Amino acid sequence: MMLSALDSPRREVQEIDYALLWSVLILLFTGLVMVYSSSIATAEGGRFTGHQPAYYLVRHGVFLGISVIVAAVAFQVPLSLWQKYSPYLFMIGVVLLAIVLIPGIGKEVNGARRWLPLGFVNLQPSELMKLFAVLYAADYTVRKINVMHDLKQAFLPMFGAMAVVGMLLLKEPDFGALVVIISIAMGILFLGGLKARLFALLIVGLLAAFAVMIIVSPYRRDRVFGFMDPWADAFGRGYQLSHSLIAFGRGELFGVGLGASVEKLFYLPEAHTDFLMAVIAEELGFIGVLAVIALFALLVQRAFAIGRQCVQLDRLYPALVAMGIGIWFGVQSFINIGVNMGLLPTKGLTLPLMSFGGSGILANCIALAILLRADWENRQLMRGGQP
């Protein structure tokens, strides 16, 4: 099976997927530059920042440096070990999601309790949970591969695990993270052999459940109404989206120039986190937005290509992990960019690899290190060695 997957067993095989590596590095560097550009005014005007223009740049740089070091360590860990410990990592993630809800322990910001204060940095468990969900769902699917046609044996146990995670996330609340995690779990189950008819029914059920959660929640309902017509209440529920759309409009084809954004000057809330793409659109224009989308598309394409190669080499767990990471980055970047462009209701999701936030950057870098490790193990097998 292994030899049949190779066009030429004796050909020269590179050590790493450079297309994937360079797309990641460009996104990380561009994110660092744009976080600095979008946060200067906020940093200068904030008392807790010491009025230092480079406050967020320095913090983001430190987060990025730590994340790269941790990712380098994660790259050394074989996929077999990730598989062995994935259930325990998932349980750790659930415990962290529960701890963050405890008053006096979890940190509350703007009505949401999503962070665990750890001195100079805050840990956001939902970001790590996305990574743990990929690892656990892939391991679960491998263990259930022979009964994937059975609703009771294949789906219901995973449904129970996701229901627990979902209840904890909705308590925070963090609806965006829930959508991403559910997408990861459902995508991996489908790739693992879940029946198409059953999958379609589950999608319909999930959409109905999301609709109910929106209808019964006033703040989610307001966001949907604000998304449908942001100009009807441009200074209220449509404020963020209206200013994001103004930023896109001002950017036109080539942008107003790096650092020249007006919307980041206290008009656009969360410019360096959730609405970073709006600043990119304003300063770098349509060309800049298109370049970022192309880089994410390349990243997702390489993740699925690595997953397909794992399948050819009879490595099911690494295949599902690689594709799960592709689903994660694809779904989250699509939602974030869609929100910024007014295609989706406003949702608090950051742009992977680019937005300010230590927990997100850390989880993203570890995930990509695991993806690169899966690719590296494939290449070792193609050379005739051991992963």
CSV table of C-alpha atoms in Angstrom, one decimal:
chain,number,residue,atom,x,y,z
A,1,MET,CA,0.0,0.0,0.0
A,2,MET,CA,2.8,2.3,0.9
A,3,LEU,CA,4.7,1.8,-2.4
A,4,SER,CA,1.5,2.3,-4.4
A,5,ALA,CA,1.1,5.7,-2.9
A,6,LEU,CA,4.4,6.9,-4.3
A,7,ASP,CA,5.0,7.9,-7.9
A,8,SER,CA,8.7,7.2,-7.6
A,9,PRO,CA,10.1,5.6,-4.4
A,10,ARG,CA,13.6,6.7,-5.2
A,11,ARG,CA,12.9,10.3,-6.0
A,12,GLU,CA,14.4,13.1,-3.8
A,13,VAL,CA,11.9,13.9,-1.0
A,14,GLN,CA,12.1,17.2,0.8
A,15,GLU,CA,12.2,17.3,4.6
A,16,ILE,CA,9.3,19.6,5.0
A,17,ASP,CA,6.3,21.2,3.1
A,18,TYR,CA,7.8,24.6,2.4
A,19,ALA,CA,4.5,25.9,0.8
A,20,LEU,CA,2.8,25.3,4.1
A,21,LEU,CA,5.7,26.7,6.2
A,22,TRP,CA,6.0,29.9,4.2
A,23,SER,CA,2.2,30.6,4.2
A,24,VAL,CA,2.2,30.3,8.0
A,25,LEU,CA,5.3,32.5,8.4
A,26,ILE,CA,3.9,35.2,6.1
A,27,LEU,CA,0.6,35.2,8.0
A,28,LEU,CA,2.3,35.4,11.4
A,29,PHE,CA,4.6,38.3,10.3
A,30,THR,CA,1.7,40.1,8.6
A,31,GLY,CA,-0.4,39.7,11.7
A,32,LEU,CA,2.4,41.2,13.8
A,33,VAL,CA,2.7,44.2,11.6
A,34,MET,CA,-1.1,44.7,11.4
A,35,VAL,CA,-1.6,44.3,15.2
A,36,TYR,CA,0.9,47.1,15.7
A,37,SER,CA,-0.7,49.3,13.1
A,38,SER,CA,-4.3,48.7,14.4
A,39,SER,CA,-3.5,49.1,18.1
A,40,ILE,CA,-1.3,52.2,18.2
A,41,ALA,CA,-4.1,54.6,19.0
A,42,THR,CA,-5.7,52.2,21.6
A,43,ALA,CA,-2.3,51.7,23.3
A,44,GLU,CA,-1.6,55.4,23.4
A,45,GLY,CA,-5.0,56.2,24.8
A,46,GLY,CA,-5.1,53.4,27.5
A,47,ARG,CA,-4.0,54.1,31.0
A,48,PHE,CA,-3.3,50.5,31.8
A,49,THR,CA,-1.0,50.4,28.7
A,50,GLY,CA,1.2,53.2,30.1
A,51,HIS,CA,0.4,55.2,27.0
A,52,GLN,CA,3.0,53.3,25.1
A,53,PRO,CA,2.3,53.0,21.3
A,54,ALA,CA,4.1,49.7,21.1
A,55,TYR,CA,2.4,48.0,24.0
A,56,TYR,CA,0.4,45.5,22.0
A,57,LEU,CA,3.2,45.0,19.6
A,58,VAL,CA,5.6,44.0,22.4
A,59,ARG,CA,3.0,41.7,24.0
A,60,HIS,CA,2.1,40.1,20.7
A,61,GLY,CA,5.8,39.6,19.9
A,62,VAL,CA,6.3,37.9,23.2
A,63,PHE,CA,3.3,35.7,22.7
A,64,LEU,CA,4.5,34.9,19.2
A,65,GLY,CA,8.1,34.1,20.4
A,66,ILE,CA,6.8,31.8,23.2
A,67,SER,CA,4.3,30.1,20.8
A,68,VAL,CA,7.1,29.4,18.2
A,69,ILE,CA,9.3,27.8,20.9
A,70,VAL,CA,6.4,25.7,22.2
A,71,ALA,CA,5.6,24.7,18.6
A,72,ALA,CA,9.2,23.6,18.0
A,73,VAL,CA,8.9,21.3,21.0
A,74,ALA,CA,5.5,20.0,19.9
A,75,PHE,CA,7.0,19.2,16.5
A,76,GLN,CA,9.3,16.7,18.2
A,77,VAL,CA,6.3,14.7,19.6
A,78,PRO,CA,5.3,11.7,17.4
A,79,LEU,CA,1.7,11.6,16.3
A,80,SER,CA,1.4,8.3,18.1
A,81,LEU,CA,1.9,10.1,21.4
A,82,TRP,CA,-0.7,12.8,20.6
A,83,GLN,CA,-3.1,10.0,19.9
A,84,LYS,CA,-2.3,8.1,23.1
A,85,TYR,CA,-2.9,11.2,25.3
A,86,SER,CA,-5.7,12.9,23.3
A,87,PRO,CA,-8.5,11.7,25.6
A,88,TYR,CA,-6.6,13.1,28.6
A,89,LEU,CA,-6.0,16.4,26.9
A,90,PHE,CA,-9.7,16.6,26.0
A,91,MET,CA,-10.6,16.0,29.7
A,92,ILE,CA,-8.1,18.7,30.7
A,93,GLY,CA,-9.8,21.1,28.3
A,94,VAL,CA,-13.2,20.3,29.8
A,95,VAL,CA,-11.9,20.9,33.3
A,96,LEU,CA,-10.4,24.3,32.2
A,97,LEU,CA,-13.7,25.3,30.7
A,98,ALA,CA,-15.4,24.5,34.0
A,99,ILE,CA,-12.8,26.3,36.1
A,100,VAL,CA,-13.1,29.5,34.1
A,101,LEU,CA,-16.8,29.8,35.1
A,102,ILE,CA,-16.1,29.8,38.8
A,103,PRO,CA,-16.5,33.3,40.2
A,104,GLY,CA,-13.3,34.8,41.6
A,105,ILE,CA,-11.2,32.5,39.3
A,106,GLY,CA,-12.4,33.2,35.8
A,107,LYS,CA,-11.9,36.7,34.5
A,108,GLU,CA,-14.9,38.6,33.1
A,109,VAL,CA,-14.6,41.1,30.3
A,110,ASN,CA,-17.5,42.8,28.6
A,111,GLY,CA,-20.0,40.4,30.2
A,112,ALA,CA,-18.1,37.3,29.1
A,113,ARG,CA,-16.2,35.0,31.4
A,114,ARG,CA,-13.6,33.3,29.2
A,115,TRP,CA,-10.2,33.9,30.7
A,116,LEU,CA,-8.0,32.4,33.5
A,117,PRO,CA,-5.7,35.1,34.8
A,118,LEU,CA,-2.1,33.8,35.1
A,119,GLY,CA,-0.2,36.8,36.2
A,120,PHE,CA,1.0,38.8,33.2
A,121,VAL,CA,-1.1,36.8,30.8
A,122,ASN,CA,-4.7,35.5,30.5
A,123,LEU,CA,-5.3,31.9,29.3
A,124,GLN,CA,-8.4,31.4,27.2
A,125,PRO,CA,-9.3,27.7,27.5
A,126,SER,CA,-11.7,27.7,24.5
A,127,GLU,CA,-8.7,28.3,22.2
A,128,LEU,CA,-6.9,25.2,23.6
A,129,MET,CA,-10.2,23.3,23.4
A,130,LYS,CA,-10.2,23.7,19.6
A,131,LEU,CA,-6.8,21.9,19.4
A,132,PHE,CA,-7.9,19.2,21.9
A,133,ALA,CA,-11.1,18.7,19.9
A,134,VAL,CA,-9.1,17.9,16.8
A,135,LEU,CA,-6.9,15.4,18.6
A,136,TYR,CA,-9.8,13.7,20.5
A,137,ALA,CA,-12.2,13.6,17.5
A,138,ALA,CA,-9.6,12.0,15.3
A,139,ASP,CA,-8.7,9.4,18.0
A,140,TYR,CA,-12.4,8.7,18.6
A,141,THR,CA,-13.1,8.2,14.9
A,142,VAL,CA,-10.2,5.8,14.6
A,143,ARG,CA,-11.4,3.7,17.5
A,144,LYS,CA,-15.0,3.7,16.1
A,145,ILE,CA,-14.0,3.3,12.4
A,146,ASN,CA,-15.7,-0.1,12.1
A,147,VAL,CA,-19.1,1.1,13.5
A,148,MET,CA,-19.3,4.5,11.8
A,149,HIS,CA,-22.5,3.4,10.1
A,150,ASP,CA,-24.2,3.0,13.5
A,151,LEU,CA,-25.8,6.1,15.0
A,152,LYS,CA,-25.8,4.7,18.6
A,153,GLN,CA,-22.2,3.5,18.7
A,154,ALA,CA,-20.6,6.1,16.4
A,155,PHE,CA,-22.3,9.4,17.0
A,156,LEU,CA,-24.1,9.4,20.4
A,157,PRO,CA,-20.9,9.2,22.6
A,158,MET,CA,-19.3,12.0,20.6
A,159,PHE,CA,-22.6,14.0,20.9
A,160,GLY,CA,-22.5,13.6,24.6
A,161,ALA,CA,-18.9,14.9,24.8
A,162,MET,CA,-19.7,17.8,22.6
A,163,ALA,CA,-22.9,18.6,24.5
A,164,VAL,CA,-20.8,19.0,27.7
A,165,VAL,CA,-18.3,21.3,25.9
A,166,GLY,CA,-21.2,23.2,24.4
A,167,MET,CA,-23.0,23.8,27.7
A,168,LEU,CA,-19.8,25.1,29.2
A,169,LEU,CA,-19.0,27.4,26.2
A,170,LEU,CA,-22.6,28.8,26.2
A,171,LYS,CA,-22.2,29.6,29.9
A,172,GLU,CA,-19.2,31.8,29.2
A,173,PRO,CA,-20.7,32.7,26.6
A,174,ASP,CA,-18.6,31.9,23.6
A,175,PHE,CA,-20.9,30.9,20.8
A,176,GLY,CA,-18.2,31.4,18.1
A,177,ALA,CA,-15.8,28.9,19.7
A,178,LEU,CA,-18.7,26.4,20.0
A,179,VAL,CA,-19.5,26.7,16.2
A,180,VAL,CA,-15.8,26.1,15.4
A,181,ILE,CA,-15.5,23.1,17.7
A,182,ILE,CA,-18.7,21.5,16.5
A,183,SER,CA,-17.6,22.0,12.9
A,184,ILE,CA,-14.3,20.3,13.7
A,185,ALA,CA,-16.0,17.3,15.4
A,186,MET,CA,-18.6,16.9,12.7
A,187,GLY,CA,-16.1,17.3,9.9
A,188,ILE,CA,-13.8,14.6,11.3
A,189,LEU,CA,-16.7,12.2,11.9
A,190,PHE,CA,-17.8,12.7,8.3
A,191,LEU,CA,-14.3,12.2,6.9
A,192,GLY,CA,-14.1,9.1,9.1
A,193,GLY,CA,-17.0,7.5,7.3
A,194,LEU,CA,-20.2,8.8,8.9
A,195,LYS,CA,-23.1,8.1,6.5
A,196,ALA,CA,-23.9,11.1,4.3
A,197,ARG,CA,-27.6,10.9,5.0
A,198,LEU,CA,-27.0,10.8,8.8
A,199,PHE,CA,-24.5,13.7,8.4
A,200,ALA,CA,-27.1,15.7,6.5
A,201,LEU,CA,-29.7,15.1,9.2
A,202,LEU,CA,-27.3,16.2,11.9
A,203,ILE,CA,-26.4,19.4,10.0
A,204,VAL,CA,-30.1,20.2,9.8
A,205,GLY,CA,-30.5,19.5,13.5
A,206,LEU,CA,-27.5,21.6,14.4
A,207,LEU,CA,-28.8,24.5,12.3
A,208,ALA,CA,-32.2,24.3,14.0
A,209,ALA,CA,-30.5,24.2,17.4
A,210,PHE,CA,-28.3,27.3,16.6
A,211,ALA,CA,-31.5,29.1,15.4
A,212,VAL,CA,-33.2,28.3,18.7
A,213,MET,CA,-30.2,29.6,20.7
A,214,ILE,CA,-30.2,32.8,18.7
A,215,ILE,CA,-34.0,33.3,19.1
A,216,VAL,CA,-34.0,32.8,22.9
A,217,SER,CA,-30.9,35.0,23.5
A,218,PRO,CA,-31.6,38.7,23.3
A,219,TYR,CA,-28.0,39.7,22.6
A,220,ARG,CA,-27.6,37.1,19.9
A,221,ARG,CA,-30.9,38.2,18.3
A,222,ASP,CA,-29.8,41.8,18.4
A,223,ARG,CA,-26.6,40.8,16.6
A,224,VAL,CA,-28.5,39.1,13.8
A,225,PHE,CA,-30.8,42.1,13.4
A,226,GLY,CA,-27.8,44.4,13.3
A,227,PHE,CA,-26.2,42.2,10.7
A,228,MET,CA,-29.3,42.3,8.5
A,229,ASP,CA,-29.4,46.1,8.4
A,230,PRO,CA,-26.5,47.7,10.3
A,231,TRP,CA,-27.4,51.1,9.1
A,232,ALA,CA,-30.8,51.0,10.8
A,233,ASP,CA,-29.0,51.4,14.1
A,234,ALA,CA,-25.5,52.5,13.1
A,235,PHE,CA,-24.7,53.8,16.6
A,236,GLY,CA,-26.2,50.9,18.4
A,237,ARG,CA,-26.3,47.2,17.5
A,238,GLY,CA,-25.0,47.9,14.0
A,239,TYR,CA,-22.0,50.0,15.2
A,240,GLN,CA,-19.2,47.5,14.7
A,241,LEU,CA,-20.4,46.2,11.4
A,242,SER,CA,-21.1,49.7,10.0
A,243,HIS,CA,-17.6,50.9,10.8
A,244,SER,CA,-16.1,47.6,9.5
A,245,LEU,CA,-17.9,48.2,6.2
A,246,ILE,CA,-16.7,51.8,6.1
A,247,ALA,CA,-13.1,50.5,6.5
A,248,PHE,CA,-13.6,48.1,3.5
A,249,GLY,CA,-15.1,50.9,1.4
A,250,ARG,CA,-12.2,53.3,2.2
A,251,GLY,CA,-9.6,50.7,1.3
A,252,GLU,CA,-10.8,50.4,-2.3
A,253,LEU,CA,-8.3,48.5,-4.5
A,254,PHE,CA,-4.8,49.3,-3.0
A,255,GLY,CA,-5.7,50.7,0.4
A,256,VAL,CA,-5.0,54.1,2.0
A,257,GLY,CA,-1.5,53.0,3.1
A,258,LEU,CA,0.0,51.1,6.0
A,259,GLY,CA,-0.7,52.9,9.2
A,260,ALA,CA,-3.1,55.4,7.6
A,261,SER,CA,-6.4,53.8,8.8
A,262,VAL,CA,-8.9,56.2,10.3
A,263,GLU,CA,-11.3,53.5,11.6
A,264,LYS,CA,-8.8,52.2,14.0
A,265,LEU,CA,-8.7,55.6,15.7
A,266,PHE,CA,-11.4,54.6,18.3
A,267,TYR,CA,-14.1,54.2,15.7
A,268,LEU,CA,-13.8,50.4,15.1
A,269,PRO,CA,-14.0,48.4,18.4
A,270,GLU,CA,-11.6,45.5,18.8
A,271,ALA,CA,-9.6,46.6,15.7
A,272,HIS,CA,-6.5,44.5,16.7
A,273,THR,CA,-8.5,41.4,17.6
A,274,ASP,CA,-11.9,40.5,16.0
A,275,PHE,CA,-11.8,43.2,13.3
A,276,LEU,CA,-8.2,43.1,12.2
A,277,MET,CA,-9.3,42.2,8.7
A,278,ALA,CA,-11.2,45.5,8.4
A,279,VAL,CA,-8.0,47.4,9.2
A,280,ILE,CA,-6.2,45.3,6.6
A,281,ALA,CA,-8.9,46.1,4.1
A,282,GLU,CA,-8.6,49.8,4.8
A,283,GLU,CA,-4.8,50.1,4.8
A,284,LEU,CA,-3.9,47.4,2.2
A,285,GLY,CA,-7.1,47.4,0.1
A,286,PHE,CA,-8.7,44.6,-1.9
A,287,ILE,CA,-5.3,43.3,-2.9
A,288,GLY,CA,-4.3,42.9,0.8
A,289,VAL,CA,-7.5,41.1,1.6
A,290,LEU,CA,-7.2,38.9,-1.4
A,291,ALA,CA,-3.6,38.0,-0.4
A,292,VAL,CA,-4.6,37.0,3.1
A,293,ILE,CA,-7.5,34.9,1.8
A,294,ALA,CA,-5.2,33.2,-0.6
A,295,LEU,CA,-2.7,32.4,2.1
A,296,PHE,CA,-5.4,30.8,4.3
A,297,ALA,CA,-6.7,28.9,1.3
A,298,LEU,CA,-3.2,27.6,0.6
A,299,LEU,CA,-2.8,26.6,4.3
A,300,VAL,CA,-6.1,24.6,4.2
A,301,GLN,CA,-5.2,23.0,0.9
A,302,ARG,CA,-1.9,21.8,2.2
A,303,ALA,CA,-3.5,20.5,5.4
A,304,PHE,CA,-5.9,18.4,3.3
A,305,ALA,CA,-3.1,17.3,0.9
A,306,ILE,CA,-1.1,16.1,3.9
A,307,GLY,CA,-4.2,14.3,5.2
A,308,ARG,CA,-4.7,12.5,1.8
A,309,GLN,CA,-1.1,11.5,1.7
A,310,CYS,CA,-1.5,10.0,5.2
A,311,VAL,CA,-4.4,8.0,4.0
A,312,GLN,CA,-2.4,6.6,1.1
A,313,LEU,CA,0.2,5.6,3.6
A,314,ASP,CA,-2.4,3.8,5.9
A,315,ARG,CA,-2.0,6.4,8.6
A,316,LEU,CA,-5.6,7.2,9.6
A,317,TYR,CA,-5.1,9.1,12.8
A,318,PRO,CA,-2.6,11.6,11.3
A,319,ALA,CA,-4.8,11.9,8.3
A,320,LEU,CA,-7.8,12.9,10.4
A,321,VAL,CA,-5.7,15.3,12.6
A,322,ALA,CA,-4.3,17.0,9.5
A,323,MET,CA,-7.8,17.4,7.9
A,324,GLY,CA,-9.3,18.5,11.2
A,325,ILE,CA,-6.7,21.2,11.5
A,326,GLY,CA,-7.6,22.3,8.0
A,327,ILE,CA,-11.3,22.4,8.9
A,328,TRP,CA,-10.4,24.5,12.0
A,329,PHE,CA,-8.4,27.1,10.2
A,330,GLY,CA,-10.8,27.1,7.2
A,331,VAL,CA,-14.0,27.6,9.3
A,332,GLN,CA,-12.6,30.1,11.8
A,333,SER,CA,-10.9,32.3,9.1
A,334,PHE,CA,-14.1,32.1,7.0
A,335,ILE,CA,-16.3,33.2,9.9
A,336,ASN,CA,-13.9,36.0,10.9
A,337,ILE,CA,-13.6,37.4,7.4
A,338,GLY,CA,-17.3,36.9,6.8
A,339,VAL,CA,-18.1,38.9,9.9
A,340,ASN,CA,-15.8,41.7,8.9
A,341,MET,CA,-17.3,41.9,5.4
A,342,GLY,CA,-20.9,41.8,6.6
A,343,LEU,CA,-21.5,38.3,5.2
A,344,LEU,CA,-22.2,36.8,8.7
A,345,PRO,CA,-23.6,38.1,12.0
A,346,THR,CA,-21.0,39.7,14.3
A,347,LYS,CA,-19.3,37.0,16.3
A,348,GLY,CA,-16.3,37.2,18.7
A,349,LEU,CA,-13.8,35.1,16.8
A,350,THR,CA,-10.2,36.1,16.0
A,351,LEU,CA,-8.4,35.7,12.7
A,352,PRO,CA,-6.1,32.7,13.2
A,353,LEU,CA,-2.4,33.4,13.3
A,354,MET,CA,-2.9,37.1,12.9
A,355,SER,CA,-5.2,38.7,15.6
A,356,PHE,CA,-3.8,39.8,18.9
A,357,GLY,CA,-4.2,37.1,21.6
A,358,GLY,CA,-1.7,34.8,23.3
A,359,SER,CA,-3.9,31.7,23.8
A,360,GLY,CA,-5.1,31.8,20.1
A,361,ILE,CA,-1.5,32.2,18.7
A,362,LEU,CA,-0.3,29.4,21.0
A,363,ALA,CA,-3.0,27.0,20.0
A,364,ASN,CA,-2.6,27.8,16.3
A,365,CYS,CA,1.2,27.3,16.4
A,366,ILE,CA,1.0,24.0,18.2
A,367,ALA,CA,-1.6,22.8,15.7
A,368,LEU,CA,0.5,23.7,12.8
A,369,ALA,CA,3.6,22.1,14.4
A,370,ILE,CA,1.5,18.9,14.6
A,371,LEU,CA,0.5,19.3,11.0
A,372,LEU,CA,4.1,19.7,10.0
A,373,ARG,CA,5.0,16.7,12.1
A,374,ALA,CA,2.4,14.6,10.2
A,375,ASP,CA,3.9,15.7,6.9
A,376,TRP,CA,7.5,15.0,8.2
A,377,GLU,CA,6.5,11.5,9.2
A,378,ASN,CA,5.0,10.9,5.8
A,379,ARG,CA,8.2,12.0,4.2
A,380,GLN,CA,10.3,9.7,6.4
A,381,LEU,CA,8.1,6.7,5.3
A,382,MET,CA,8.4,7.7,1.7
A,383,ARG,CA,12.2,7.6,2.1
A,384,GLY,CA,11.8,4.1,3.5
A,385,GLY,CA,12.6,5.0,7.1
A,386,GLN,CA,10.5,5.2,10.3
A,387,PRO,CA,8.4,8.2,11.3
